[in-house]
Amino acid sequence: MAWSFLCASGAAVAASAPPVFVLNSLEANISVIDPDTWQETSRIPTGKEPHHLYLTPDEKSLIVANALGDTLTFVDPRTAQVQRTVRGIVDPYHLRFTPDMKWLITAANRLNHVDFYRWDGKDPVLVQRVATGRTPSHLWVDSRSSTVYSTMQDSDELVAIDIATQAIKWRTHTGAMPADVYGSADDKLLFVGLTGSDGVEVFDVSGREPRSIKRIKTGNGAHAFRATGDRRHLFVSNRVANTISKIDMQTQEVVATYPAPGGPDCMEVSADGRWIYVSSRWARKLSVIDTVEKKVVRQVNVGKSPHGVWTLLHAPR
């Protein structure tokens, strides 16, 4: 009977859904949330000011970028156990892996540079530090692992860096306070959230020089992106307007709008695409939005200034 109980317990653990993680930037920790009960089960200490997180290519570690702590915290995305801490990563505000898995790239938001770390699956090794301009914010890497794009939050610019040479290819002016940046599946278009304005600026980057081709009005404080998973539509959080807009990347039009109270920031999307999990930055909550009913269906209390959100069981990015 004891063996039967142990087997049943093991099966229950194995069958349980992976947790949802929310970074609490002003508390230097992560809220771990059970997606079945929607209860916070624990808090994981991190370095100072964790802002963004990213999954390693093998999906074995969730990397938390601790901007003021100059560290990366590696967490098991299934068990929420801390695996290790990597020190000496200067000001890692935002981070991206290249699709070919050779490079980990970080944006040093307060120090005005983008760093290239050689990635061997274990330890990042700094190879190049590229001075970019004022306040690099968010990064995007094209599907060919050839170019990384970075927004310059305080100089209203978009910068392209050649990954092979790690040199700046071009820079171009944007609207006010660019934040997140997202590329279309064919690498021809970039969408830039204008947090200091009321929409998303679209750039054609298919030629030698970038061209601003459209501004999509979404709502005040357009900030962070999350793909819906169908390779066509894109969510953007409008932090000041307290809404989330759904953009058709082909027509470059808003096709749906959802309420998102409390200063919506980073988002995650459930594997079936039904639910948006968004950090309500000013309300200390994780909000869950039903995309069919277009309403908030629950809120979970988390820590101060919740920012990044992630779960292993998500829609394609």
Tab-separated table of C-alpha atoms in Angstrom:
chain	number	residue	atom	x	y	z
A	1	MET	CA	0.000	0.000	0.000
A	2	ALA	CA	2.883	2.361	0.784
A	3	TRP	CA	4.356	1.670	-2.656
A	4	SER	CA	0.992	2.381	-4.304
A	5	PHE	CA	0.771	5.689	-2.465
A	6	LEU	CA	4.282	6.670	-3.546
A	7	CYS	CA	3.541	5.792	-7.157
A	8	ALA	CA	0.320	7.784	-7.107
A	9	SER	CA	2.068	10.766	-5.533
A	10	GLY	CA	4.835	10.649	-8.128
A	11	ALA	CA	2.292	10.512	-10.942
A	12	ALA	CA	0.458	13.524	-9.482
A	13	VAL	CA	3.659	15.540	-9.337
A	14	ALA	CA	4.606	14.552	-12.869
A	15	ALA	CA	1.133	15.470	-14.133
A	16	SER	CA	0.977	18.868	-12.448
A	17	ALA	CA	1.265	21.889	-14.705
A	18	PRO	CA	4.508	23.890	-14.569
A	19	PRO	CA	4.284	27.073	-12.494
A	20	VAL	CA	3.795	30.621	-13.685
A	21	PHE	CA	6.686	32.910	-12.687
A	22	VAL	CA	6.326	36.640	-12.035
A	23	LEU	CA	9.317	38.907	-11.379
A	24	ASN	CA	8.836	41.407	-8.575
A	25	SER	CA	11.363	44.041	-9.584
A	26	LEU	CA	11.300	46.154	-6.417
A	27	GLU	CA	11.399	43.195	-4.033
A	28	ALA	CA	14.244	41.261	-5.711
A	29	ASN	CA	12.280	38.034	-5.885
A	30	ILE	CA	10.022	35.875	-8.043
A	31	SER	CA	6.471	34.854	-7.255
A	32	VAL	CA	5.817	31.183	-8.048
A	33	ILE	CA	2.145	30.631	-8.902
A	34	ASP	CA	0.278	27.339	-9.180
A	35	PRO	CA	-1.811	27.559	-12.415
A	36	ASP	CA	-4.344	25.061	-11.066
A	37	THR	CA	-5.195	26.816	-7.789
A	38	TRP	CA	-3.930	30.283	-8.789
A	39	GLN	CA	-2.246	30.618	-5.425
A	40	GLU	CA	1.255	31.957	-4.871
A	41	THR	CA	3.143	28.977	-3.504
A	42	SER	CA	6.554	30.533	-2.818
A	43	ARG	CA	8.943	33.429	-3.390
A	44	ILE	CA	12.402	32.902	-4.876
A	45	PRO	CA	15.080	35.459	-3.884
A	46	THR	CA	17.066	36.908	-6.787
A	47	GLY	CA	19.607	39.680	-7.280
A	48	LYS	CA	18.589	43.343	-7.170
A	49	GLU	CA	15.957	44.511	-9.645
A	50	PRO	CA	15.085	41.471	-11.724
A	51	HIS	CA	13.307	42.743	-14.833
A	52	HIS	CA	13.193	40.142	-17.593
A	53	LEU	CA	13.580	36.413	-17.979
A	54	TYR	CA	14.307	34.005	-20.784
A	55	LEU	CA	14.339	30.255	-21.324
A	56	THR	CA	17.582	28.533	-22.263
A	57	PRO	CA	17.474	26.842	-25.696
A	58	ASP	CA	17.286	23.368	-24.111
A	59	GLU	CA	14.330	24.509	-21.939
A	60	LYS	CA	16.104	23.257	-18.819
A	61	SER	CA	16.606	26.661	-17.185
A	62	LEU	CA	14.733	29.899	-16.856
A	63	ILE	CA	17.253	32.742	-16.709
A	64	VAL	CA	16.356	35.767	-14.586
A	65	ALA	CA	18.239	38.964	-15.420
A	66	ASN	CA	19.035	40.895	-12.234
A	67	ALA	CA	19.878	44.355	-13.548
A	68	LEU	CA	21.233	46.000	-10.393
A	69	GLY	CA	22.615	42.754	-9.037
A	70	ASP	CA	24.880	42.124	-12.043
A	71	THR	CA	23.845	38.478	-11.938
A	72	LEU	CA	21.770	35.858	-13.715
A	73	THR	CA	19.669	33.460	-11.653
A	74	PHE	CA	19.001	30.056	-13.240
A	75	VAL	CA	15.708	28.443	-12.152
A	76	ASP	CA	14.222	25.080	-13.078
A	77	PRO	CA	11.038	26.010	-15.034
A	78	ARG	CA	9.290	22.818	-13.915
A	79	THR	CA	10.134	22.634	-10.215
A	80	ALA	CA	10.919	26.300	-9.422
A	81	GLN	CA	14.185	25.260	-7.767
A	82	VAL	CA	17.157	27.612	-8.062
A	83	GLN	CA	19.890	25.868	-10.028
A	84	ARG	CA	22.742	28.397	-9.832
A	85	THR	CA	23.718	32.057	-9.917
A	86	VAL	CA	26.112	33.462	-12.524
A	87	ARG	CA	27.934	36.604	-11.359
A	88	GLY	CA	29.764	39.313	-13.253
A	89	ILE	CA	27.053	39.890	-15.883
A	90	VAL	CA	27.016	43.687	-15.958
A	91	ASP	CA	23.575	45.322	-15.801
A	92	PRO	CA	21.543	42.609	-17.563
A	93	TYR	CA	18.244	44.461	-18.036
A	94	HIS	CA	16.960	42.589	-21.080
A	95	LEU	CA	18.269	39.432	-22.755
A	96	ARG	CA	17.894	37.294	-25.867
A	97	PHE	CA	19.407	34.111	-27.264
A	98	THR	CA	20.202	33.921	-30.957
A	99	PRO	CA	18.171	31.187	-32.705
A	100	ASP	CA	21.384	29.322	-33.578
A	101	MET	CA	22.058	29.120	-29.822
A	102	LYS	CA	25.578	30.539	-30.107
A	103	TRP	CA	25.054	33.884	-28.382
A	104	LEU	CA	23.390	35.289	-25.288
A	105	ILE	CA	22.905	39.035	-25.761
A	106	THR	CA	22.057	41.464	-22.957
A	107	ALA	CA	21.064	45.128	-22.869
A	108	ALA	CA	22.774	47.181	-20.143
A	109	ASN	CA	19.974	49.689	-19.678
A	110	ARG	CA	21.677	52.060	-17.249
A	111	LEU	CA	25.187	51.750	-18.726
A	112	ASN	CA	24.403	52.310	-22.420
A	113	HIS	CA	25.806	49.194	-24.020
A	114	VAL	CA	24.793	45.819	-25.472
A	115	ASP	CA	26.898	42.795	-24.504
A	116	PHE	CA	27.606	39.640	-26.518
A	117	TYR	CA	28.246	36.470	-24.494
A	118	ARG	CA	29.427	33.258	-26.144
A	119	TRP	CA	27.031	30.497	-25.077
A	120	ASP	CA	28.119	26.862	-24.860
A	121	GLY	CA	25.057	25.638	-23.015
A	122	LYS	CA	26.652	26.117	-19.615
A	123	ASP	CA	28.381	29.424	-18.967
A	124	PRO	CA	28.141	32.765	-20.793
A	125	VAL	CA	31.539	34.239	-21.734
A	126	LEU	CA	31.764	37.949	-22.570
A	127	VAL	CA	33.205	38.516	-26.051
A	128	GLN	CA	32.188	42.053	-26.997
A	129	ARG	CA	30.659	45.147	-25.435
A	130	VAL	CA	29.008	47.517	-27.940
A	131	ALA	CA	28.382	51.153	-26.971
A	132	THR	CA	24.923	51.931	-28.296
A	133	GLY	CA	23.565	55.275	-27.105
A	134	ARG	CA	21.221	56.304	-24.346
A	135	THR	CA	19.447	53.561	-22.427
A	136	PRO	CA	19.197	50.397	-24.518
A	137	SER	CA	15.907	48.840	-23.528
A	138	HIS	CA	14.600	45.767	-25.373
A	139	LEU	CA	16.206	43.397	-27.867
A	140	TRP	CA	15.049	41.374	-30.848
A	141	VAL	CA	17.118	38.896	-32.902
A	142	ASP	CA	16.143	37.960	-36.458
A	143	SER	CA	15.470	34.341	-37.443
A	144	ARG	CA	18.843	34.013	-39.234
A	145	SER	CA	20.863	34.977	-36.156
A	146	SER	CA	22.417	37.746	-38.234
A	147	THR	CA	21.123	40.958	-36.632
A	148	VAL	CA	20.093	42.080	-33.169
A	149	TYR	CA	17.897	45.155	-32.833
A	150	SER	CA	17.820	47.317	-29.719
A	151	THR	CA	15.574	50.225	-28.805
A	152	MET	CA	17.158	53.299	-27.204
A	153	GLN	CA	14.658	54.400	-24.603
A	154	ASP	CA	16.044	57.867	-23.850
A	155	SER	CA	17.358	58.898	-27.260
A	156	ASP	CA	14.305	57.723	-29.247
A	157	GLU	CA	16.252	55.442	-31.573
A	158	LEU	CA	16.319	51.940	-32.975
A	159	VAL	CA	19.782	50.412	-33.472
A	160	ALA	CA	20.757	47.381	-35.582
A	161	ILE	CA	23.919	45.438	-34.677
A	162	ASP	CA	25.540	42.875	-36.954
A	163	ILE	CA	26.009	39.698	-34.911
A	164	ALA	CA	28.938	38.339	-36.933
A	165	THR	CA	31.045	41.501	-36.544
A	166	GLN	CA	29.312	42.859	-33.420
A	167	ALA	CA	29.339	46.340	-34.952
A	168	ILE	CA	26.465	48.770	-35.393
A	169	LYS	CA	24.951	48.569	-38.899
A	170	TRP	CA	22.577	51.513	-38.629
A	171	ARG	CA	20.506	53.608	-36.275
A	172	THR	CA	17.245	55.404	-36.943
A	173	HIS	CA	14.924	57.781	-35.127
A	174	THR	CA	11.707	56.487	-33.560
A	175	GLY	CA	8.713	57.929	-31.782
A	176	ALA	CA	8.805	58.794	-28.094
A	177	MET	CA	10.416	56.405	-25.615
A	178	PRO	CA	10.660	53.150	-27.591
A	179	ALA	CA	10.460	50.031	-25.442
A	180	ASP	CA	9.807	46.509	-26.680
A	181	VAL	CA	10.551	45.458	-30.262
A	182	TYR	CA	9.188	42.470	-32.187
A	183	GLY	CA	9.971	41.134	-35.678
A	184	SER	CA	7.644	39.560	-38.222
A	185	ALA	CA	8.195	35.905	-39.142
A	186	ASP	CA	9.748	36.856	-42.501
A	187	ASP	CA	12.196	39.301	-40.831
A	188	LYS	CA	10.943	42.167	-43.010
A	189	LEU	CA	9.080	44.220	-40.398
A	190	LEU	CA	9.822	45.419	-36.883
A	191	PHE	CA	7.145	46.590	-34.468
A	192	VAL	CA	8.271	49.076	-31.801
A	193	GLY	CA	6.177	49.969	-28.758
A	194	LEU	CA	6.220	53.714	-28.071
A	195	THR	CA	5.768	54.026	-24.334
A	196	GLY	CA	5.978	57.809	-24.529
A	197	SER	CA	3.179	57.888	-27.093
A	198	ASP	CA	-0.023	56.037	-27.927
A	199	GLY	CA	0.915	53.314	-30.365
A	200	VAL	CA	3.279	51.059	-32.240
A	201	GLU	CA	5.678	52.183	-34.961
A	202	VAL	CA	6.297	49.785	-37.859
A	203	PHE	CA	9.659	49.689	-39.640
A	204	ASP	CA	10.516	47.982	-42.901
A	205	VAL	CA	14.019	46.556	-42.371
A	206	SER	CA	14.206	44.473	-45.542
A	207	GLY	CA	16.498	46.935	-47.364
A	208	ARG	CA	19.895	48.435	-46.658
A	209	GLU	CA	18.316	51.231	-44.613
A	210	PRO	CA	15.276	51.027	-42.310
A	211	ARG	CA	12.056	52.835	-43.229
A	212	SER	CA	9.293	53.891	-40.839
A	213	ILE	CA	6.136	52.927	-42.720
A	214	LYS	CA	3.254	53.222	-40.252
A	215	ARG	CA	2.087	54.137	-36.765
A	216	ILE	CA	-0.631	51.923	-35.326
A	217	LYS	CA	-2.678	53.655	-32.632
A	218	THR	CA	-3.192	51.211	-29.764
A	219	GLY	CA	-3.339	53.185	-26.526
A	220	ASN	CA	-1.226	55.420	-24.315
A	221	GLY	CA	1.982	53.842	-23.048
A	222	ALA	CA	2.331	51.069	-25.652
A	223	HIS	CA	5.066	48.981	-24.108
A	224	ALA	CA	5.539	45.180	-24.299
A	225	PHE	CA	4.786	42.561	-26.966
A	226	ARG	CA	3.788	38.908	-26.934
A	227	ALA	CA	2.980	36.860	-30.036
A	228	THR	CA	-0.337	35.015	-30.023
A	229	GLY	CA	1.248	31.855	-31.446
A	230	ASP	CA	-0.237	31.926	-34.965
A	231	ARG	CA	2.697	33.821	-36.576
A	232	ARG	CA	0.296	36.581	-37.617
A	233	HIS	CA	-1.060	38.352	-34.555
A	234	LEU	CA	0.703	40.257	-31.800
A	235	PHE	CA	-0.415	41.531	-28.401
A	236	VAL	CA	0.858	44.870	-27.085
A	237	SER	CA	0.285	46.114	-23.536
A	238	ASN	CA	-0.732	49.769	-23.238
A	239	ARG	CA	0.564	50.598	-19.789
A	240	VAL	CA	-1.120	54.003	-19.368
A	241	ALA	CA	-4.369	53.167	-21.164
A	242	ASN	CA	-4.782	49.959	-19.095
A	243	THR	CA	-5.563	47.890	-22.170
A	244	ILE	CA	-4.001	45.209	-24.370
A	245	SER	CA	-4.330	45.504	-28.153
A	246	LYS	CA	-4.209	42.646	-30.647
A	247	ILE	CA	-2.451	43.625	-33.875
A	248	ASP	CA	-2.707	41.888	-37.244
A	249	MET	CA	0.890	42.081	-38.453
A	250	GLN	CA	-0.150	41.608	-42.089
A	251	THR	CA	-2.708	44.413	-42.249
A	252	GLN	CA	-0.992	46.387	-39.465
A	253	GLU	CA	-4.319	47.135	-37.814
A	254	VAL	CA	-5.738	46.633	-34.325
A	255	VAL	CA	-8.277	43.803	-34.468
A	256	ALA	CA	-9.199	43.454	-30.775
A	257	THR	CA	-8.805	45.257	-27.453
A	258	TYR	CA	-8.897	43.809	-23.933
A	259	PRO	CA	-9.119	45.500	-20.511
A	260	ALA	CA	-5.929	45.174	-18.448
A	261	PRO	CA	-6.004	47.157	-15.191
A	262	GLY	CA	-3.114	48.308	-13.045
A	263	GLY	CA	-0.520	49.275	-15.647
A	264	PRO	CA	-0.152	46.161	-17.849
A	265	ASP	CA	3.434	45.257	-18.673
A	266	CYS	CA	4.934	41.916	-19.734
A	267	MET	CA	2.649	39.114	-20.914
A	268	GLU	CA	2.507	35.368	-21.328
A	269	VAL	CA	-0.060	33.425	-23.369
A	270	SER	CA	-1.461	30.002	-22.465
A	271	ALA	CA	-0.671	27.074	-24.757
A	272	ASP	CA	-4.194	27.079	-26.220
A	273	GLY	CA	-4.113	30.848	-26.765
A	274	ARG	CA	-7.205	31.415	-24.620
A	275	TRP	CA	-5.601	33.244	-21.698
A	276	ILE	CA	-3.257	36.194	-21.358
A	277	TYR	CA	-1.204	36.368	-18.154
A	278	VAL	CA	-0.077	39.971	-17.639
A	279	SER	CA	1.838	41.684	-14.853
A	280	SER	CA	-0.203	44.619	-13.539
A	281	ARG	CA	2.805	46.762	-12.703
A	282	TRP	CA	1.206	49.354	-10.440
A	283	ALA	CA	-1.313	47.054	-8.742
A	284	ARG	CA	1.064	44.324	-7.486
A	285	LYS	CA	-0.967	41.659	-9.258
A	286	LEU	CA	-0.849	39.072	-12.015
A	287	SER	CA	-4.001	39.509	-14.091
A	288	VAL	CA	-5.535	36.693	-16.156
A	289	ILE	CA	-7.521	37.794	-19.216
A	290	ASP	CA	-9.982	35.664	-21.168
A	291	THR	CA	-9.393	36.512	-24.842
A	292	VAL	CA	-12.792	35.092	-25.863
A	293	GLU	CA	-14.893	36.916	-23.274
A	294	LYS	CA	-12.520	39.930	-23.394
A	295	LYS	CA	-12.458	40.397	-19.648
A	296	VAL	CA	-10.254	39.940	-16.596
A	297	VAL	CA	-11.263	36.682	-14.924
A	298	ARG	CA	-8.860	36.651	-11.972
A	299	GLN	CA	-6.036	38.523	-10.278
A	300	VAL	CA	-3.304	37.034	-8.100
A	301	ASN	CA	-1.459	39.086	-5.484
A	302	VAL	CA	2.288	39.231	-6.092
A	303	GLY	CA	5.116	41.582	-5.031
A	304	LYS	CA	6.092	45.187	-5.698
A	305	SER	CA	6.382	46.292	-9.318
A	306	PRO	CA	5.733	42.937	-11.055
A	307	HIS	CA	7.433	42.894	-14.442
A	308	GLY	CA	8.413	39.743	-16.367
A	309	VAL	CA	6.010	36.783	-16.689
A	310	TRP	CA	6.825	33.277	-17.928
A	311	THR	CA	5.620	29.694	-17.908
A	312	LEU	CA	6.856	26.602	-19.699
A	313	LEU	CA	3.358	25.716	-20.904
A	314	HIS	CA	2.845	28.580	-23.356
A	315	ALA	CA	1.749	29.372	-26.898
A	316	PRO	CA	4.526	29.521	-29.523
A	317	ARG	CA	6.505	32.716	-29.517
